[in-house]
Tab-separated table of N, CA and C in Angstrom:
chain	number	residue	atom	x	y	z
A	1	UNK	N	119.869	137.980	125.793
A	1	UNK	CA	120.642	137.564	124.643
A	1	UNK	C	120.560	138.629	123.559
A	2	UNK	N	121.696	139.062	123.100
A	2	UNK	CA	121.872	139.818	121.562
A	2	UNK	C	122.096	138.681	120.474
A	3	UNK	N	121.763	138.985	119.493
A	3	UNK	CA	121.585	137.836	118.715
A	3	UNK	C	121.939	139.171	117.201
A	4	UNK	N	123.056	138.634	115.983
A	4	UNK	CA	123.476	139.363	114.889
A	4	UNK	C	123.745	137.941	114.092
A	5	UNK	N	123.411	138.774	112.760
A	5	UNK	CA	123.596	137.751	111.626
A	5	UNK	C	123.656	138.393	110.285
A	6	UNK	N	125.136	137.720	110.048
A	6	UNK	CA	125.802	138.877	108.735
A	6	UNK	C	125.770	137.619	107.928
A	7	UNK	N	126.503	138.651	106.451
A	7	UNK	CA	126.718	137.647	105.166
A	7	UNK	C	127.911	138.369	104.899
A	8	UNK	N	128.943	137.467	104.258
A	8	UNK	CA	129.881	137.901	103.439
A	8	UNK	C	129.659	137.462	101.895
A	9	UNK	N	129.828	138.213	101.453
A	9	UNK	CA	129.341	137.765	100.052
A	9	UNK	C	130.309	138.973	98.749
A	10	UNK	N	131.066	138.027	98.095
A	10	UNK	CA	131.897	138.864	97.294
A	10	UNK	C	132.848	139.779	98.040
A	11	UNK	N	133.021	139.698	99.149
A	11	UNK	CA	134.428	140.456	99.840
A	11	UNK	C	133.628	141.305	100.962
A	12	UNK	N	132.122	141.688	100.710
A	12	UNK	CA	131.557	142.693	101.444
A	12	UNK	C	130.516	142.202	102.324
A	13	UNK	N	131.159	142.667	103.566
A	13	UNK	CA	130.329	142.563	104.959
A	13	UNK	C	128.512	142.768	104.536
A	14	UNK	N	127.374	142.186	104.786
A	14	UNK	CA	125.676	142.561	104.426
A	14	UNK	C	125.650	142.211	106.005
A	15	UNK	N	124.622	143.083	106.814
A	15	UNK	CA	124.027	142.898	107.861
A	15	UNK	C	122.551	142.019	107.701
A	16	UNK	N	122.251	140.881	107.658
A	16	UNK	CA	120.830	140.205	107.416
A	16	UNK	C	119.723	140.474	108.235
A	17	UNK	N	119.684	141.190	109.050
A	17	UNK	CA	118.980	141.746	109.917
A	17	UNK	C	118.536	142.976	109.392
A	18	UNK	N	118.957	143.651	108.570
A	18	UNK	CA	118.857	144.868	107.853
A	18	UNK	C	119.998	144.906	107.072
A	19	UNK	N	119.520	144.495	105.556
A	19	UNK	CA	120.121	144.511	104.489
A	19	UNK	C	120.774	145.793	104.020
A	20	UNK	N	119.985	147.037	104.469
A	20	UNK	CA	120.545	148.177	103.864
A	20	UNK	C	121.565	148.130	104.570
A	21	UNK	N	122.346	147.669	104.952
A	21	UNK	CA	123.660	148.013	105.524
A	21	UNK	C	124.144	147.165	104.907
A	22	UNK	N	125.579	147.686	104.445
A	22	UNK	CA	126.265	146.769	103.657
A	22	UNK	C	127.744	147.336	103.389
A	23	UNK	N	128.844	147.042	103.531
A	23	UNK	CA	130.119	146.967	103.577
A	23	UNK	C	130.447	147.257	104.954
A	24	UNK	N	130.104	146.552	105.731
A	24	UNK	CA	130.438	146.866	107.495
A	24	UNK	C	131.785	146.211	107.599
A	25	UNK	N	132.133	146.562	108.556
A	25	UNK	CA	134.003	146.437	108.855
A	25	UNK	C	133.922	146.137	110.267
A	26	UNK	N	134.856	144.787	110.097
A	26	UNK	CA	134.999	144.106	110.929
A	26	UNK	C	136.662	144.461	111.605
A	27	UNK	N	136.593	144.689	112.942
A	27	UNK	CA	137.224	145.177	113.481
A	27	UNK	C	137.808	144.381	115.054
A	28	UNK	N	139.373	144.102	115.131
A	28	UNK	CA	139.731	143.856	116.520
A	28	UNK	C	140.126	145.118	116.987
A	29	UNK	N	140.528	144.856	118.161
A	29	UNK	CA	141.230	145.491	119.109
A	29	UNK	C	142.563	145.274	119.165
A	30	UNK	N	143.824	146.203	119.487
A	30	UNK	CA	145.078	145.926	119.221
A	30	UNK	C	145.216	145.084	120.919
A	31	UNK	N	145.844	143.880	120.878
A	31	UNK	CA	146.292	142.929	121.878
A	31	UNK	C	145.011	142.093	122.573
A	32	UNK	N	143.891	142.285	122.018
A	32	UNK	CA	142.729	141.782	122.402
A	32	UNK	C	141.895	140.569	121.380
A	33	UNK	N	141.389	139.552	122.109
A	33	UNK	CA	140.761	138.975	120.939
A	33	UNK	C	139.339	138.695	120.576
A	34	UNK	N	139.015	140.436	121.018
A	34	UNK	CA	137.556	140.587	120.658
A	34	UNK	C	137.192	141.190	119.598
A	35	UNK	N	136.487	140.890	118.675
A	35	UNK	CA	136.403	141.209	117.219
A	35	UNK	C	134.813	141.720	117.217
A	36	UNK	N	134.941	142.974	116.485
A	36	UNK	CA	133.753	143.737	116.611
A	36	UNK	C	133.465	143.683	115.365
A	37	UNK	N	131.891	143.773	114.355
A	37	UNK	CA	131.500	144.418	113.186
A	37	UNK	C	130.635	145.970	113.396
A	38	UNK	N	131.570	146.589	113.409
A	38	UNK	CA	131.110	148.332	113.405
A	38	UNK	C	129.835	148.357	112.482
A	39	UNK	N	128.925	148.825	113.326
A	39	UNK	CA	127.198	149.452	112.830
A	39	UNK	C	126.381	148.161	112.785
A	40	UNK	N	126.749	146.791	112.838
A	40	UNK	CA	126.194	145.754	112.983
A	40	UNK	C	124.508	145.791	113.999
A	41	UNK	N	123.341	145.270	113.554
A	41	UNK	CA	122.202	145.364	113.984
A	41	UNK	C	122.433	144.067	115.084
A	42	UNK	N	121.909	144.606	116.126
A	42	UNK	CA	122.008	143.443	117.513
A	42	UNK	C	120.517	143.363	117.876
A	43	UNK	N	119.578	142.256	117.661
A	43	UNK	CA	118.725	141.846	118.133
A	43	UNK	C	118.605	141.059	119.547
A	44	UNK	N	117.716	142.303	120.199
A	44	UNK	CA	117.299	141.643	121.605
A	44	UNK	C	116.259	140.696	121.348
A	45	UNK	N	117.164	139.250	121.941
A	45	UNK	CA	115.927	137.486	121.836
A	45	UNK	C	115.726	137.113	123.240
A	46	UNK	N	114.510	136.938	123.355
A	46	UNK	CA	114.405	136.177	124.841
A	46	UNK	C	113.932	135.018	124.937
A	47	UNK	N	113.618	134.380	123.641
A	47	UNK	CA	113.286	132.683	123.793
A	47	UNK	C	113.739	132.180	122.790
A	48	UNK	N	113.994	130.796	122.319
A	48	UNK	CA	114.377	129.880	121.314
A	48	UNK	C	113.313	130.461	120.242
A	49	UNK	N	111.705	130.484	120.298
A	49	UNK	CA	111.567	130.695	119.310
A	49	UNK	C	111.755	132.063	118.602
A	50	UNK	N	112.001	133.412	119.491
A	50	UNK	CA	112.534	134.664	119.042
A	50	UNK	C	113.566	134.678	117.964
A	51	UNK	N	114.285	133.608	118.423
A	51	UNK	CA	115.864	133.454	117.778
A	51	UNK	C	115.666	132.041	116.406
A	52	UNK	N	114.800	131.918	116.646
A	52	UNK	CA	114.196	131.045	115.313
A	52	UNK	C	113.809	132.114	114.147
A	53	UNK	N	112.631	132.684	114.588
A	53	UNK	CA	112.062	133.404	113.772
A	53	UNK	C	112.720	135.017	113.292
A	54	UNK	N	113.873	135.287	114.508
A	54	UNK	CA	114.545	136.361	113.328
A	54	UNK	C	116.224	135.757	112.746
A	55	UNK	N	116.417	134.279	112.811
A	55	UNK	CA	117.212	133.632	111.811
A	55	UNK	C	116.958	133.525	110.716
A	56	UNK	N	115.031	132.547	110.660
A	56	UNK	CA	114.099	132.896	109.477
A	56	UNK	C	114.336	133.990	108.537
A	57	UNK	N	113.865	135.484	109.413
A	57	UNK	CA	114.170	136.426	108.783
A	57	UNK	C	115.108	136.800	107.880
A	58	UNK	N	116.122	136.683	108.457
A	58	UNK	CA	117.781	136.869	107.972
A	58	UNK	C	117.595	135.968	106.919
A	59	UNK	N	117.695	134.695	107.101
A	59	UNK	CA	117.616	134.101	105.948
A	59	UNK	C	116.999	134.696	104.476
A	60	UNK	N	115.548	134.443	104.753
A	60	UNK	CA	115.385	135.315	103.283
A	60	UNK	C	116.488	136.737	103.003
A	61	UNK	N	117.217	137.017	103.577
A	61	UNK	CA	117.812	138.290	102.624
A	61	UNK	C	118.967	137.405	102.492
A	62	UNK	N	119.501	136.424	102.270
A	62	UNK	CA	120.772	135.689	101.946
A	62	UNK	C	120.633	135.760	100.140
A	63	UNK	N	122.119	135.855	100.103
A	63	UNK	CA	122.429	135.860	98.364
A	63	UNK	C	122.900	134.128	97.697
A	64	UNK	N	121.494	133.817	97.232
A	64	UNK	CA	121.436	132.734	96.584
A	64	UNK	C	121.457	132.931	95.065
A	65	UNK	N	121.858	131.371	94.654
A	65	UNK	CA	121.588	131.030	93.251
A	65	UNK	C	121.678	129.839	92.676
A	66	UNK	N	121.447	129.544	91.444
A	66	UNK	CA	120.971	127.838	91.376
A	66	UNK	C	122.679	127.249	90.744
A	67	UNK	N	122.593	126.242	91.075
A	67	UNK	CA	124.041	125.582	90.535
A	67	UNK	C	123.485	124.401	89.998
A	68	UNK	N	124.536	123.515	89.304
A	68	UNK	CA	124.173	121.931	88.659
A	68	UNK	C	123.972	121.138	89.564
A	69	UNK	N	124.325	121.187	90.572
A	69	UNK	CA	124.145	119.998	91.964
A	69	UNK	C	122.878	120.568	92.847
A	70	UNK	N	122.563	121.934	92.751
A	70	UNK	CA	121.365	122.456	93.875
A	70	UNK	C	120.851	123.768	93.503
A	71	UNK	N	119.392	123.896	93.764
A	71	UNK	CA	118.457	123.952	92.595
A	71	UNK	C	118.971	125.924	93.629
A	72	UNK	N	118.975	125.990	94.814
A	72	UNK	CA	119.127	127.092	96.198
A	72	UNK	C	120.396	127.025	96.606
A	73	UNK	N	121.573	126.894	96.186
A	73	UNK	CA	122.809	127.091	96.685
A	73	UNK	C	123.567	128.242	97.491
A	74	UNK	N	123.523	128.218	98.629
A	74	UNK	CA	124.171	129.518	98.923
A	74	UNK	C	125.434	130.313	98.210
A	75	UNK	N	125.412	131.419	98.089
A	75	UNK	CA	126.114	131.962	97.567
A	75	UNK	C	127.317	132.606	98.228
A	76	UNK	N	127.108	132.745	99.360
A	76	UNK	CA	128.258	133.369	100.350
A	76	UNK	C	128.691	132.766	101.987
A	77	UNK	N	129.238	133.648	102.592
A	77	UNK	CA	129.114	132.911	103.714
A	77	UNK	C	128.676	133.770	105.166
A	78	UNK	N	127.842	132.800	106.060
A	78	UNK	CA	127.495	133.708	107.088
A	78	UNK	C	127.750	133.476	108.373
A	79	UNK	N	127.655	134.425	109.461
A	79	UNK	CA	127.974	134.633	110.574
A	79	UNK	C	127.121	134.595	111.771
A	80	UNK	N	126.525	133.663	112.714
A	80	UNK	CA	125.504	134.150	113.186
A	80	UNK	C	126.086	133.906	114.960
A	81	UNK	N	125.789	135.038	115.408
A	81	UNK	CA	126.692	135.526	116.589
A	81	UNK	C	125.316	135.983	117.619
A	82	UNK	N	125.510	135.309	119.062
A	82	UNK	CA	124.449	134.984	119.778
A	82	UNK	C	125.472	135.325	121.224
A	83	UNK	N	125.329	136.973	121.830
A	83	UNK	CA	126.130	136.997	123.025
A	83	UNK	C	125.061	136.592	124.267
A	84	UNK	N	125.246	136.395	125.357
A	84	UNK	CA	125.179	135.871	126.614
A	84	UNK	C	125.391	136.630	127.367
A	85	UNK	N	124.633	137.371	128.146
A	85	UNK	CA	125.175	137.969	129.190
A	85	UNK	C	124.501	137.440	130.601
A	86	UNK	N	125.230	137.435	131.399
A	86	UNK	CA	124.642	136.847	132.977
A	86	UNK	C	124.935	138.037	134.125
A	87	UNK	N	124.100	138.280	134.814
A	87	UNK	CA	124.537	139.001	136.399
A	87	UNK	C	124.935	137.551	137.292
A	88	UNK	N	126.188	138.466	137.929
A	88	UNK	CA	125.993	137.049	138.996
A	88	UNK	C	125.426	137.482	140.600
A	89	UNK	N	124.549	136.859	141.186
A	89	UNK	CA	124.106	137.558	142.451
A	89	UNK	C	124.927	136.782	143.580
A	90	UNK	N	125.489	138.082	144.395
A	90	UNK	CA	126.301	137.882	145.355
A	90	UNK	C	125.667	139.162	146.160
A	91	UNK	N	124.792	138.244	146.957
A	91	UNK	CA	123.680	139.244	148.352
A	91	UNK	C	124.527	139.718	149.234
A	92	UNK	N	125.946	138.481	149.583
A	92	UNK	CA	127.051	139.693	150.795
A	92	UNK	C	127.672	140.680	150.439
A	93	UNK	N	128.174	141.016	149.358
A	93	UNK	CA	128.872	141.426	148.786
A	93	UNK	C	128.644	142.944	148.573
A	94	UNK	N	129.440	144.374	149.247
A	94	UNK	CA	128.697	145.654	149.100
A	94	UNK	C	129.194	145.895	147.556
A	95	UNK	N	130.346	145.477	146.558
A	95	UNK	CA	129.923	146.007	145.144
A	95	UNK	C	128.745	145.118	144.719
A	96	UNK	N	129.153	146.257	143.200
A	96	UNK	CA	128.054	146.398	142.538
A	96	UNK	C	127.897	145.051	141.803
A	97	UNK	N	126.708	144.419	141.455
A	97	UNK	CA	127.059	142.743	140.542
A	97	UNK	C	128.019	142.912	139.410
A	98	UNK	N	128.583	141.911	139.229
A	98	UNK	CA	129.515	140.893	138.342
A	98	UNK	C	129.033	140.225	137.312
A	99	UNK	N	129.180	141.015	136.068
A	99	UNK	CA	128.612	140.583	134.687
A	99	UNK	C	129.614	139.956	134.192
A	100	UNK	N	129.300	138.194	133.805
A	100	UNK	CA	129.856	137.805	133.034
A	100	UNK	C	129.057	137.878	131.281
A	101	UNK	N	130.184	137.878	129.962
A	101	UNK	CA	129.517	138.124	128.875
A	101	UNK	C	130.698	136.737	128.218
A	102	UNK	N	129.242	136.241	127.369
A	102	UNK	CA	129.848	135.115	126.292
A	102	UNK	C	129.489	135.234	124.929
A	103	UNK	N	130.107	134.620	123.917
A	103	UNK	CA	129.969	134.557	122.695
A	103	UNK	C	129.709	133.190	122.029
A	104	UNK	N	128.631	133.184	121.459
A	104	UNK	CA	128.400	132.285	120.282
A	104	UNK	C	128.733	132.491	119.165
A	105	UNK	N	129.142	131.899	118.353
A	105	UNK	CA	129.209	132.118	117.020
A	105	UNK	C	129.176	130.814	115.979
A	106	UNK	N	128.229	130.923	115.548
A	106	UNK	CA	128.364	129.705	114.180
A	106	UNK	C	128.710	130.303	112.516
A	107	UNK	N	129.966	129.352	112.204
A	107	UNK	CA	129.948	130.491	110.834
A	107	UNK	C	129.681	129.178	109.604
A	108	UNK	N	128.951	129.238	108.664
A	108	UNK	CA	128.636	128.837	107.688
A	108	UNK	C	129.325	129.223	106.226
A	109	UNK	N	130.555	128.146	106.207
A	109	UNK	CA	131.691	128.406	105.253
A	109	UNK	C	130.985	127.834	103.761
C-alpha cells in the first residue's frame, strides 16, 4: 500500500506528510481519469496501524483555528489517498504477472 495525504487550504495544494512542500499541482491526463499530485510524498504502509500512525502524523500539520461553535475547527480541506496494488499469480501462464492497481480516496470537505 502507498498511502498520501494533502491539504488544500486557501487555493494551495500542502503535502501533510511533509509540509515543506507546498503549492503542488494537481494534474490529469488528457482522455484519462487518472489524476496525479506532481511531487506528492507516497508513504509505504504495511499494516492498519502504519496507516494510523502516519494519518496521526499528517494530522498535526493540518491548518486549524478556533471558531464560535468549535474550540479546533478545521480550516481547509483534505485528501487522503490509499493505492492498492495486487500481483495476480497465474503458475500456467509463461507471461510475466498481472498487476492490478486501486485507489482509495477519502476527501474531507
Amino acid at each position: 500500500f502507498r498511502l498520501s495525504y494533502i491539504e488544500i487550504y486557501n487555493e494551495v495544494v500542502i503535502d501533510l506528510l511533509d509540509p515543506t512542500k507546498t503549492g503542488l499541482q494537481i494534474r490529469s491526463s488528457d482522455g484519462s481519469s487518472v489524476v496525479k499530485i506532481v511531487g506528492v510524498t507516497e508513504k509505504v504502509v504495511t499494516s492498519a496501524a502504519e496507516v494510523l500512525t502516519t494519518v496521526t502524523m499528517g494530522e498535526t500539520h493540518r491548518s486549524v483555528g478556533s471558531t464560535d461553535m468549535n474550540e479546533k475547527s478545521s480550516r481547509s480541506h483534505t485528501i487522503f489517498r490509499l493505492v492498492i496494488e495486487s500481483k495476480l499469480k497465474d503458475v500456467h501462464s509463461g507471461a510475466g504477472p498481472e498487476y492490478r492497481v486501486s485507489s482509495l480516496n477519502l476527501v474531507d470537505l
